[in-house]
Amino acid sequence: SDVYKRQTQSTWGADVTPESQQAWVAKAAAEARATSYNAKKKAYAQLTLNEEKTEVKKEESGHDTLFTLLNQKLTSLRAELAPGEEEKMFFGESEKTRPFVPFVKKLGFPVEEHQITTEDGYILTFHRIQSKHQRTFQSKPVVYLQHGLLDSSDTWIVNEEDKAPALILAEKGFDVWCGNIRGNKYSSGHTVLDPSSHEYWQFTWQHMAQYDLPAAFAFIAKVTGRKINYIGHSQGTLIMFAALSEQNQVVVNNLQSFIALGPVVFLDKISSKFLKLVAGTNIGDVLVWLGIDNFLSPTFITSPAFAMFCGMLPDFCIDLTQLVSDSDPLLDNVKRAAIIAGHFPSGTSTLNILHFRQMVLAEKRTLLKYDYGTAKNLEVYGQPEPPEYDITKIAQKVHLFVGSSDELATSEDAKAVYERLPNATYNEYNLGHATFMWGKSAAYFDNVVKVLHDQNDEPKPKSNKFLS
C-alpha cells in the first residue's frame, strides 16, 4: 500500500542489503515462535509490514530471493496462529486505512462497488450497502449520501457502528449508495485524461454539479428503478443546490427528497480556520507556483511538493485533519480520531479550493460559477462575469440540518439560505461541521430518518438498536 511504501524509506533506509533484511526476518520469526500470543501479535504485525516493504524493495532492486524467504517465514508464522488470530490482528492493525469495501464487509454488511462515467469522461466509484447478513440486494427505498469537500465515501462509515450514518440507514432498511466525487482517492479515473496531467484537474464543484450528479442519478435510478433520497454534507449540499437552481432534469426527475447536512451556499459568516486561511493567504498562488493541480490527495501529502508547501505555510500543516475538517473535539468522537485521520483527507483539485476562496471573498451573498477572468469567462460563459446560481428558483422541498457550532456552514449563513428557498424546513442542533458524520452522538439522525420515512411509503420503522 502507499502507506507502507512511504514508511519503507524511513524504516529500512537507503543502505539496506539482502543480508541485513534476511537477518531481521530470521530473528523476528524465531522470536515469534518462542513467545506468547501478545509477542506473536507484535512480530506478526512487523512481518506483515516488512512483507510490504520488501515487495517495494524487490521492485526497486530485484531481490526476488529475499522476497521468497520472507514470504516463507510469514507463512510459517501464520500456521502457528490459533484460528481467528490472524484475522483479529489484520483488522486491528489496518482499520485506520482499510478501504470502504473490506471495511463494511468486516462489519457484516453486503457491499457492491460501481463505476459511473460522467458525460465529460470522469470515472466515479460508488459504494452500495444494505442491512447486515443479506445474501442478495433487495428493492428498498434509495438513499444517496454525498460527502463534502476533501472527503470520500469513507466518511459515512468510519464512526462507531451505532453512529455512522450509512450503517444506521442500512440497518433501518434503506438501499444506501455512498458517492465519491471526481478527483478524490476513489474517483481518480478518466476515459482519456491522465490523472497526473494538468488537464485532468481543471474542475471545481460547478462541474460536479453539472456532470457528476446527473451521471450518478441516472445510474442509480437505472439500477434500482426508484427515485432517490439525496443526503449531502457540506460540498455535497452545494452541488445539489447548484444543480437544482438550474433545474437539471436528470436530477429533478429522479429526486425523491433532499436533506442538506451542514448546508453550504453562502460563506459570509464563516469562522472556519481552514477557509479563513485559504481566503486570507496566498495559498492559491503557492499551489500554482509549485505546479500543484491536486490538493491534499494521498499522493500529494507524501510528495516533495507538499513538504515545500508546508515550509512556506507551516500553520496550514499543523494538526491537518482537524484544521481541514473543522472537527470539534467537544462534539466529535475523539476515540475514533486516529481511524478518521486514516481516511481523511481524500483530495480535490486546486481549482476547486480557489472556487471556495472566491465564495469566501464574495462581497455579498451570491453564489457564482468560477471566475476565470474576463477573457476566459467570455469563452466559457459568453459573458465577462461568471453567472449566478439563483437558489430562489429551487422548487423542490429542502430539509436543512444546521449545526449551531458549525464554523464553516454557520447558522447565520444557513438562515440566509432558508429565507431564500421557496420550500424548506430548518432544523438546528448543537453540532459542528464534522459532527454530522463523526459525532459522539447521532441523536440528530433520528430526525433525518423521520424525514425519510415521511417521504417514502417504506420501509416501516423498525426498532433502532443504535438510537433507542
PDB file of N, CA and C in Angstrom, residues 238-332:
ATOM      1  N   LEU A 238     -23.848  21.758  -1.568  1.00  0.00           N
ATOM      2  CA  LEU A 238     -23.578  22.845  -2.514  1.00  0.00           C
ATOM      3  C   LEU A 238     -23.844  22.424  -3.950  1.00  0.00           C
ATOM      4  N   ILE A 239     -23.374  21.243  -4.335  1.00  0.00           N
ATOM      5  CA  ILE A 239     -23.544  20.825  -5.722  1.00  0.00           C
ATOM      6  C   ILE A 239     -25.006  20.518  -6.033  1.00  0.00           C
ATOM      7  N   MET A 240     -25.766  20.079  -5.029  1.00  0.00           N
ATOM      8  CA  MET A 240     -27.194  19.859  -5.263  1.00  0.00           C
ATOM      9  C   MET A 240     -27.937  21.187  -5.377  1.00  0.00           C
ATOM     10  N   PHE A 241     -27.595  22.163  -4.538  1.00  0.00           N
ATOM     11  CA  PHE A 241     -28.201  23.486  -4.676  1.00  0.00           C
ATOM     12  C   PHE A 241     -27.934  24.047  -6.077  1.00  0.00           C
ATOM     13  N   ALA A 242     -26.716  23.857  -6.579  1.00  0.00           N
ATOM     14  CA  ALA A 242     -26.368  24.351  -7.913  1.00  0.00           C
ATOM     15  C   ALA A 242     -27.171  23.633  -8.986  1.00  0.00           C
ATOM     16  N   ALA A 243     -27.252  22.302  -8.889  1.00  0.00           N
ATOM     17  CA  ALA A 243     -27.987  21.530  -9.895  1.00  0.00           C
ATOM     18  C   ALA A 243     -29.464  21.880  -9.900  1.00  0.00           C
ATOM     19  N   LEU A 244     -30.056  22.050  -8.712  1.00  0.00           N
ATOM     20  CA  LEU A 244     -31.489  22.352  -8.635  1.00  0.00           C
ATOM     21  C   LEU A 244     -31.785  23.785  -9.042  1.00  0.00           C
ATOM     22  N   SER A 245     -30.861  24.703  -8.808  1.00  0.00           N
ATOM     23  CA  SER A 245     -31.101  26.084  -9.214  1.00  0.00           C
ATOM     24  C   SER A 245     -31.150  26.203 -10.731  1.00  0.00           C
ATOM     25  N   GLU A 246     -30.483  25.265 -11.415  1.00  0.00           N
ATOM     26  CA  GLU A 246     -30.556  25.228 -12.881  1.00  0.00           C
ATOM     27  C   GLU A 246     -31.568  24.197 -13.370  1.00  0.00           C
ATOM     28  N   GLN A 247     -32.271  23.579 -12.418  1.00  0.00           N
ATOM     29  CA  GLN A 247     -33.303  22.591 -12.722  1.00  0.00           C
ATOM     30  C   GLN A 247     -32.807  21.521 -13.698  1.00  0.00           C
ATOM     31  N   ASN A 248     -31.663  20.938 -13.349  1.00  0.00           N
ATOM     32  CA  ASN A 248     -31.132  19.832 -14.146  1.00  0.00           C
ATOM     33  C   ASN A 248     -32.162  18.713 -14.192  1.00  0.00           C
ATOM     34  N   GLN A 249     -32.615  18.370 -15.367  1.00  0.00           N
ATOM     35  CA  GLN A 249     -33.766  17.490 -15.497  1.00  0.00           C
ATOM     36  C   GLN A 249     -33.496  16.053 -15.071  1.00  0.00           C
ATOM     37  N   VAL A 250     -32.292  15.566 -15.259  1.00  0.00           N
ATOM     38  CA  VAL A 250     -31.975  14.202 -14.808  1.00  0.00           C
ATOM     39  C   VAL A 250     -32.079  14.121 -13.286  1.00  0.00           C
ATOM     40  N   VAL A 251     -31.563  15.143 -12.617  1.00  0.00           N
ATOM     41  CA  VAL A 251     -31.622  15.175 -11.164  1.00  0.00           C
ATOM     42  C   VAL A 251     -33.058  15.394 -10.697  1.00  0.00           C
ATOM     43  N   VAL A 252     -33.716  16.395 -11.248  1.00  0.00           N
ATOM     44  CA  VAL A 252     -35.079  16.739 -10.831  1.00  0.00           C
ATOM     45  C   VAL A 252     -36.034  15.562 -11.017  1.00  0.00           C
ATOM     46  N   ASN A 253     -35.949  14.899 -12.145  1.00  0.00           N
ATOM     47  CA  ASN A 253     -36.896  13.820 -12.450  1.00  0.00           C
ATOM     48  C   ASN A 253     -36.699  12.575 -11.589  1.00  0.00           C
ATOM     49  N   ASN A 254     -35.527  12.430 -10.986  1.00  0.00           N
ATOM     50  CA  ASN A 254     -35.244  11.232 -10.193  1.00  0.00           C
ATOM     51  C   ASN A 254     -35.088  11.513  -8.703  1.00  0.00           C
ATOM     52  N   LEU A 255     -35.395  12.740  -8.280  1.00  0.00           N
ATOM     53  CA  LEU A 255     -35.211  13.135  -6.885  1.00  0.00           C
ATOM     54  C   LEU A 255     -36.477  12.911  -6.071  1.00  0.00           C
ATOM     55  N   GLN A 256     -36.338  12.189  -4.976  1.00  0.00           N
ATOM     56  CA  GLN A 256     -37.450  11.984  -4.051  1.00  0.00           C
ATOM     57  C   GLN A 256     -37.440  13.031  -2.943  1.00  0.00           C
ATOM     58  N   SER A 257     -36.272  13.250  -2.341  1.00  0.00           N
ATOM     59  CA  SER A 257     -36.151  14.249  -1.281  1.00  0.00           C
ATOM     60  C   SER A 257     -34.704  14.719  -1.191  1.00  0.00           C
ATOM     61  N   PHE A 258     -34.503  15.900  -0.593  1.00  0.00           N
ATOM     62  CA  PHE A 258     -33.171  16.492  -0.453  1.00  0.00           C
ATOM     63  C   PHE A 258     -32.981  16.917   0.995  1.00  0.00           C
ATOM     64  N   ILE A 259     -32.031  16.269   1.654  1.00  0.00           N
ATOM     65  CA  ILE A 259     -31.659  16.595   3.031  1.00  0.00           C
ATOM     66  C   ILE A 259     -30.248  17.166   3.008  1.00  0.00           C
ATOM     67  N   ALA A 260     -30.092  18.384   3.540  1.00  0.00           N
ATOM     68  CA  ALA A 260     -28.810  19.090   3.490  1.00  0.00           C
ATOM     69  C   ALA A 260     -28.211  19.171   4.885  1.00  0.00           C
ATOM     70  N   LEU A 261     -27.116  18.435   5.120  1.00  0.00           N
ATOM     71  CA  LEU A 261     -26.403  18.451   6.392  1.00  0.00           C
ATOM     72  C   LEU A 261     -25.263  19.456   6.309  1.00  0.00           C
ATOM     73  N   GLY A 262     -25.253  20.432   7.205  1.00  0.00           N
ATOM     74  CA  GLY A 262     -24.226  21.465   7.129  1.00  0.00           C
ATOM     75  C   GLY A 262     -24.290  22.175   5.786  1.00  0.00           C
ATOM     76  N   PRO A 263     -25.463  22.770   5.441  1.00  0.00           N
ATOM     77  CA  PRO A 263     -25.678  23.294   4.079  1.00  0.00           C
ATOM     78  C   PRO A 263     -24.742  24.444   3.732  1.00  0.00           C
ATOM     79  N   VAL A 264     -24.152  24.357   2.538  1.00  0.00           N
ATOM     80  CA  VAL A 264     -23.228  25.387   2.070  1.00  0.00           C
ATOM     81  C   VAL A 264     -23.768  26.029   0.799  1.00  0.00           C
ATOM     82  N   VAL A 265     -24.045  27.301   0.886  1.00  0.00           N
ATOM     83  CA  VAL A 265     -24.351  28.139  -0.279  1.00  0.00           C
ATOM     84  C   VAL A 265     -23.572  29.436  -0.153  1.00  0.00           C
ATOM     85  N   PHE A 266     -23.719  30.091   1.004  1.00  0.00           N
ATOM     86  CA  PHE A 266     -23.007  31.341   1.289  1.00  0.00           C
ATOM     87  C   PHE A 266     -21.956  31.085   2.360  1.00  0.00           C
ATOM     88  N   LEU A 267     -20.814  31.752   2.231  1.00  0.00           N
ATOM     89  CA  LEU A 267     -19.726  31.626   3.204  1.00  0.00           C
ATOM     90  C   LEU A 267     -19.371  33.006   3.746  1.00  0.00           C
ATOM     91  N   ASP A 268     -20.403  33.748   4.113  1.00  0.00           N
ATOM     92  CA  ASP A 268     -20.231  35.132   4.534  1.00  0.00           C
ATOM     93  C   ASP A 268     -19.803  35.247   5.996  1.00  0.00           C
ATOM     94  N   LYS A 269     -20.309  34.361   6.845  1.00  0.00           N
ATOM     95  CA  LYS A 269     -20.089  34.484   8.287  1.00  0.00           C
ATOM     96  C   LYS A 269     -19.220  33.365   8.852  1.00  0.00           C
ATOM     97  N   ILE A 270     -18.378  32.795   8.048  1.00  0.00           N
ATOM     98  CA  ILE A 270     -17.584  31.650   8.491  1.00  0.00           C
ATOM     99  C   ILE A 270     -16.582  32.030   9.578  1.00  0.00           C
ATOM    100  N   SER A 271     -16.299  31.056  10.450  1.00  0.00           N
ATOM    101  CA  SER A 271     -15.162  31.160  11.361  1.00  0.00           C
ATOM    102  C   SER A 271     -14.232  29.967  11.169  1.00  0.00           C
ATOM    103  N   SER A 272     -14.455  29.225  10.079  1.00  0.00           N
ATOM    104  CA  SER A 272     -13.638  28.064   9.746  1.00  0.00           C
ATOM    105  C   SER A 272     -12.176  28.450   9.587  1.00  0.00           C
ATOM    106  N   LYS A 273     -11.312  27.830  10.385  1.00  0.00           N
ATOM    107  CA  LYS A 273      -9.883  28.152  10.304  1.00  0.00           C
ATOM    108  C   LYS A 273      -9.328  27.818   8.923  1.00  0.00           C
ATOM    109  N   PHE A 274      -9.775  26.705   8.377  1.00  0.00           N
ATOM    110  CA  PHE A 274      -9.279  26.284   7.071  1.00  0.00           C
ATOM    111  C   PHE A 274      -9.638  27.300   5.980  1.00  0.00           C
ATOM    112  N   LEU A 275     -10.918  27.642   5.871  1.00  0.00           N
ATOM    113  CA  LEU A 275     -11.311  28.554   4.803  1.00  0.00           C
ATOM    114  C   LEU A 275     -10.822  29.971   5.051  1.00  0.00           C
ATOM    115  N   LYS A 276     -10.698  30.371   6.314  1.00  0.00           N
ATOM    116  CA  LYS A 276     -10.115  31.677   6.597  1.00  0.00           C
ATOM    117  C   LYS A 276      -8.653  31.720   6.144  1.00  0.00           C
ATOM    118  N   LEU A 277      -7.947  30.617   6.358  1.00  0.00           N
ATOM    119  CA  LEU A 277      -6.556  30.534   5.913  1.00  0.00           C
ATOM    120  C   LEU A 277      -6.485  30.549   4.394  1.00  0.00           C
ATOM    121  N   VAL A 278      -7.387  29.814   3.744  1.00  0.00           N
ATOM    122  CA  VAL A 278      -7.432  29.788   2.286  1.00  0.00           C
ATOM    123  C   VAL A 278      -7.709  31.180   1.737  1.00  0.00           C
ATOM    124  N   ALA A 279      -8.660  31.887   2.360  1.00  0.00           N
ATOM    125  CA  ALA A 279      -9.053  33.204   1.855  1.00  0.00           C
ATOM    126  C   ALA A 279      -8.050  34.292   2.223  1.00  0.00           C
ATOM    127  N   GLY A 280      -7.374  34.138   3.352  1.00  0.00           N
ATOM    128  CA  GLY A 280      -6.533  35.213   3.853  1.00  0.00           C
ATOM    129  C   GLY A 280      -5.064  35.096   3.520  1.00  0.00           C
ATOM    130  N   THR A 281      -4.680  34.045   2.808  1.00  0.00           N
ATOM    131  CA  THR A 281      -3.272  33.881   2.426  1.00  0.00           C
ATOM    132  C   THR A 281      -3.159  33.734   0.920  1.00  0.00           C
ATOM    133  N   ASN A 282      -1.946  33.622   0.465  1.00  0.00           N
ATOM    134  CA  ASN A 282      -1.695  33.411  -0.963  1.00  0.00           C
ATOM    135  C   ASN A 282      -1.567  31.929  -1.280  1.00  0.00           C
ATOM    136  N   ILE A 283      -2.339  31.109  -0.583  1.00  0.00           N
ATOM    137  CA  ILE A 283      -2.251  29.657  -0.734  1.00  0.00           C
ATOM    138  C   ILE A 283      -2.445  29.234  -2.193  1.00  0.00           C
ATOM    139  N   GLY A 284      -3.379  29.892  -2.881  1.00  0.00           N
ATOM    140  CA  GLY A 284      -3.613  29.557  -4.287  1.00  0.00           C
ATOM    141  C   GLY A 284      -2.400  29.837  -5.144  1.00  0.00           C
ATOM    142  N   ASP A 285      -1.770  30.992  -4.902  1.00  0.00           N
ATOM    143  CA  ASP A 285      -0.579  31.346  -5.666  1.00  0.00           C
ATOM    144  C   ASP A 285       0.561  30.365  -5.397  1.00  0.00           C
ATOM    145  N   VAL A 286       0.683  29.941  -4.134  1.00  0.00           N
ATOM    146  CA  VAL A 286       1.734  28.980  -3.780  1.00  0.00           C
ATOM    147  C   VAL A 286       1.513  27.655  -4.504  1.00  0.00           C
ATOM    148  N   LEU A 287       0.274  27.175  -4.491  1.00  0.00           N
ATOM    149  CA  LEU A 287      -0.037  25.916  -5.160  1.00  0.00           C
ATOM    150  C   LEU A 287       0.240  26.000  -6.659  1.00  0.00           C
ATOM    151  N   VAL A 288      -0.180  27.093  -7.267  1.00  0.00           N
ATOM    152  CA  VAL A 288       0.042  27.280  -8.705  1.00  0.00           C
ATOM    153  C   VAL A 288       1.534  27.382  -8.999  1.00  0.00           C
ATOM    154  N   TRP A 289       2.255  28.127  -8.160  1.00  0.00           N
ATOM    155  CA  TRP A 289       3.691  28.302  -8.363  1.00  0.00           C
ATOM    156  C   TRP A 289       4.421  26.973  -8.261  1.00  0.00           C
ATOM    157  N   LEU A 290       3.954  26.108  -7.360  1.00  0.00           N
ATOM    158  CA  LEU A 290       4.576  24.789  -7.207  1.00  0.00           C
ATOM    159  C   LEU A 290       4.113  23.802  -8.265  1.00  0.00           C
ATOM    160  N   GLY A 291       3.156  24.219  -9.109  1.00  0.00           N
ATOM    161  CA  GLY A 291       2.634  23.321 -10.137  1.00  0.00           C
ATOM    162  C   GLY A 291       1.768  22.229  -9.569  1.00  0.00           C
ATOM    163  N   ILE A 292       1.095  22.506  -8.448  1.00  0.00           N
ATOM    164  CA  ILE A 292       0.263  21.505  -7.777  1.00  0.00           C
ATOM    165  C   ILE A 292      -1.177  21.656  -8.254  1.00  0.00           C
ATOM    166  N   ASP A 293      -1.647  20.706  -9.022  1.00  0.00           N
ATOM    167  CA  ASP A 293      -3.015  20.744  -9.541  1.00  0.00           C
ATOM    168  C   ASP A 293      -4.007  20.047  -8.627  1.00  0.00           C
ATOM    169  N   ASN A 294      -3.533  19.062  -7.844  1.00  0.00           N
ATOM    170  CA  ASN A 294      -4.424  18.363  -6.911  1.00  0.00           C
ATOM    171  C   ASN A 294      -4.037  18.725  -5.490  1.00  0.00           C
ATOM    172  N   PHE A 295      -5.033  18.832  -4.638  1.00  0.00           N
ATOM    173  CA  PHE A 295      -4.852  19.380  -3.304  1.00  0.00           C
ATOM    174  C   PHE A 295      -5.238  18.347  -2.248  1.00  0.00           C
ATOM    175  N   LEU A 296      -4.262  17.972  -1.407  1.00  0.00           N
ATOM    176  CA  LEU A 296      -4.456  17.049  -0.283  1.00  0.00           C
ATOM    177  C   LEU A 296      -4.962  15.676  -0.698  1.00  0.00           C
ATOM    178  N   SER A 297      -4.595  15.235  -1.880  1.00  0.00           N
ATOM    179  CA  SER A 297      -4.821  13.840  -2.233  1.00  0.00           C
ATOM    180  C   SER A 297      -3.765  13.007  -1.512  1.00  0.00           C
ATOM    181  N   PRO A 298      -3.990  11.690  -1.344  1.00  0.00           N
ATOM    182  CA  PRO A 298      -2.984  10.863  -0.668  1.00  0.00           C
ATOM    183  C   PRO A 298      -1.598  10.964  -1.306  1.00  0.00           C
ATOM    184  N   THR A 299      -1.530  11.060  -2.627  1.00  0.00           N
ATOM    185  CA  THR A 299      -0.218  11.157  -3.282  1.00  0.00           C
ATOM    186  C   THR A 299       0.409  12.525  -3.063  1.00  0.00           C
ATOM    187  N   PHE A 300      -0.408  13.566  -2.981  1.00  0.00           N
ATOM    188  CA  PHE A 300       0.110  14.915  -2.747  1.00  0.00           C
ATOM    189  C   PHE A 300       0.724  15.023  -1.357  1.00  0.00           C
ATOM    190  N   ILE A 301       0.057  14.443  -0.346  1.00  0.00           N
ATOM    191  CA  ILE A 301       0.519  14.558   1.036  1.00  0.00           C
ATOM    192  C   ILE A 301       1.884  13.918   1.226  1.00  0.00           C
ATOM    193  N   THR A 302       2.217  12.927   0.415  1.00  0.00           N
ATOM    194  CA  THR A 302       3.508  12.246   0.553  1.00  0.00           C
ATOM    195  C   THR A 302       4.555  12.761  -0.431  1.00  0.00           C
ATOM    196  N   SER A 303       4.237  13.817  -1.159  1.00  0.00           N
ATOM    197  CA  SER A 303       5.139  14.284  -2.208  1.00  0.00           C
ATOM    198  C   SER A 303       6.123  15.332  -1.688  1.00  0.00           C
ATOM    199  N   PRO A 304       7.267  15.503  -2.373  1.00  0.00           N
ATOM    200  CA  PRO A 304       8.194  16.584  -2.018  1.00  0.00           C
ATOM    201  C   PRO A 304       7.542  17.954  -2.120  1.00  0.00           C
ATOM    202  N   ALA A 305       6.618  18.099  -3.057  1.00  0.00           N
ATOM    203  CA  ALA A 305       5.935  19.385  -3.213  1.00  0.00           C
ATOM    204  C   ALA A 305       5.164  19.751  -1.950  1.00  0.00           C
ATOM    205  N   PHE A 306       4.585  18.751  -1.279  1.00  0.00           N
ATOM    206  CA  PHE A 306       3.844  19.030  -0.047  1.00  0.00           C
ATOM    207  C   PHE A 306       4.801  19.488   1.047  1.00  0.00           C
ATOM    208  N   ALA A 307       5.981  18.895   1.098  1.00  0.00           N
ATOM    209  CA  ALA A 307       6.976  19.329   2.078  1.00  0.00           C
ATOM    210  C   ALA A 307       7.361  20.786   1.842  1.00  0.00           C
ATOM    211  N   MET A 308       7.537  21.149   0.574  1.00  0.00           N
ATOM    212  CA  MET A 308       7.837  22.549   0.244  1.00  0.00           C
ATOM    213  C   MET A 308       6.668  23.450   0.612  1.00  0.00           C
ATOM    214  N   PHE A 309       5.467  22.983   0.320  1.00  0.00           N
ATOM    215  CA  PHE A 309       4.259  23.743   0.628  1.00  0.00           C
ATOM    216  C   PHE A 309       4.176  24.018   2.132  1.00  0.00           C
ATOM    217  N   CYS A 310       4.430  22.996   2.949  1.00  0.00           N
ATOM    218  CA  CYS A 310       4.373  23.158   4.403  1.00  0.00           C
ATOM    219  C   CYS A 310       5.487  24.075   4.905  1.00  0.00           C
ATOM    220  N   GLY A 311       6.613  24.080   4.192  1.00  0.00           N
ATOM    221  CA  GLY A 311       7.677  25.002   4.555  1.00  0.00           C
ATOM    222  C   GLY A 311       7.279  26.449   4.343  1.00  0.00           C
ATOM    223  N   MET A 312       6.476  26.684   3.316  1.00  0.00           N
ATOM    224  CA  MET A 312       6.012  28.037   3.022  1.00  0.00           C
ATOM    225  C   MET A 312       4.832  28.456   3.896  1.00  0.00           C
ATOM    226  N   LEU A 313       3.943  27.488   4.217  1.00  0.00           N
ATOM    227  CA  LEU A 313       2.754  27.778   5.010  1.00  0.00           C
ATOM    228  C   LEU A 313       2.642  26.765   6.158  1.00  0.00           C
ATOM    229  N   PRO A 314       3.537  26.869   7.145  1.00  0.00           N
ATOM    230  CA  PRO A 314       3.571  25.859   8.213  1.00  0.00           C
ATOM    231  C   PRO A 314       2.292  25.802   9.032  1.00  0.00           C
ATOM    232  N   ASP A 315       1.610  26.915   9.219  1.00  0.00           N
ATOM    233  CA  ASP A 315       0.379  26.905  10.023  1.00  0.00           C
ATOM    234  C   ASP A 315      -0.669  25.972   9.431  1.00  0.00           C
ATOM    235  N   PHE A 316      -0.650  25.849   8.116  1.00  0.00           N
ATOM    236  CA  PHE A 316      -1.643  25.010   7.456  1.00  0.00           C
ATOM    237  C   PHE A 316      -1.432  23.539   7.792  1.00  0.00           C
ATOM    238  N   CYS A 317      -0.202  23.131   7.998  1.00  0.00           N
ATOM    239  CA  CYS A 317       0.120  21.713   8.126  1.00  0.00           C
ATOM    240  C   CYS A 317       0.126  21.215   9.561  1.00  0.00           C
ATOM    241  N   ILE A 318      -0.150  22.088  10.524  1.00  0.00           N
ATOM    242  CA  ILE A 318      -0.222  21.687  11.918  1.00  0.00           C
ATOM    243  C   ILE A 318      -1.614  21.118  12.198  1.00  0.00           C
ATOM    244  N   ASP A 319      -1.663  19.896  12.695  1.00  0.00           N
ATOM    245  CA  ASP A 319      -2.934  19.215  13.003  1.00  0.00           C
ATOM    246  C   ASP A 319      -3.861  19.292  11.794  1.00  0.00           C
ATOM    247  N   LEU A 320      -3.387  18.747  10.694  1.00  0.00           N
ATOM    248  CA  LEU A 320      -4.025  18.928   9.401  1.00  0.00           C
ATOM    249  C   LEU A 320      -5.475  18.452   9.372  1.00  0.00           C
ATOM    250  N   THR A 321      -5.743  17.270   9.920  1.00  0.00           N
ATOM    251  CA  THR A 321      -7.104  16.731   9.853  1.00  0.00           C
ATOM    252  C   THR A 321      -8.107  17.636  10.553  1.00  0.00           C
ATOM    253  N   GLN A 322      -7.769  18.080  11.759  1.00  0.00           N
ATOM    254  CA  GLN A 322      -8.705  18.939  12.487  1.00  0.00           C
ATOM    255  C   GLN A 322      -8.869  20.262  11.780  1.00  0.00           C
ATOM    256  N   LEU A 323      -7.790  20.824  11.245  1.00  0.00           N
ATOM    257  CA  LEU A 323      -7.861  22.107  10.550  1.00  0.00           C
ATOM    258  C   LEU A 323      -8.754  22.025   9.327  1.00  0.00           C
ATOM    259  N   VAL A 324      -8.522  21.039   8.471  1.00  0.00           N
ATOM    260  CA  VAL A 324      -9.231  20.956   7.203  1.00  0.00           C
ATOM    261  C   VAL A 324     -10.690  20.547   7.397  1.00  0.00           C
ATOM    262  N   SER A 325     -10.957  19.656   8.352  1.00  0.00           N
ATOM    263  CA  SER A 325     -12.314  19.147   8.536  1.00  0.00           C
ATOM    264  C   SER A 325     -13.174  20.028   9.422  1.00  0.00           C
ATOM    265  N   ASP A 326     -12.547  20.992  10.131  1.00  0.00           N
ATOM    266  CA  ASP A 326     -13.273  21.809  11.110  1.00  0.00           C
ATOM    267  C   ASP A 326     -13.941  20.937  12.164  1.00  0.00           C
ATOM    268  N   SER A 327     -13.254  19.867  12.558  1.00  0.00           N
ATOM    269  CA  SER A 327     -13.809  18.994  13.587  1.00  0.00           C
ATOM    270  C   SER A 327     -13.732  19.686  14.945  1.00  0.00           C
ATOM    271  N   ASP A 328     -14.639  19.306  15.835  1.00  0.00           N
ATOM    272  CA  ASP A 328     -14.761  19.917  17.158  1.00  0.00           C
ATOM    273  C   ASP A 328     -14.577  18.838  18.220  1.00  0.00           C
ATOM    274  N   PRO A 329     -13.475  18.862  18.976  1.00  0.00           N
ATOM    275  CA  PRO A 329     -13.214  17.786  19.947  1.00  0.00           C
ATOM    276  C   PRO A 329     -14.257  17.710  21.063  1.00  0.00           C
ATOM    277  N   LEU A 330     -15.016  18.774  21.274  1.00  0.00           N
ATOM    278  CA  LEU A 330     -16.056  18.738  22.297  1.00  0.00           C
ATOM    279  C   LEU A 330     -17.295  17.986  21.819  1.00  0.00           C
ATOM    280  N   LEU A 331     -17.478  17.928  20.497  1.00  0.00           N
ATOM    281  CA  LEU A 331     -18.681  17.314  19.930  1.00  0.00           C
ATOM    282  C   LEU A 331     -18.400  16.049  19.141  1.00  0.00           C
ATOM    283  N   ASP A 332     -17.184  15.921  18.636  1.00  0.00           N
ATOM    284  CA  ASP A 332     -16.859  14.802  17.758  1.00  0.00           C
ATOM    285  C   ASP A 332     -16.214  13.657  18.530  1.00  0.00           C
TER     286      ASP A 332
END
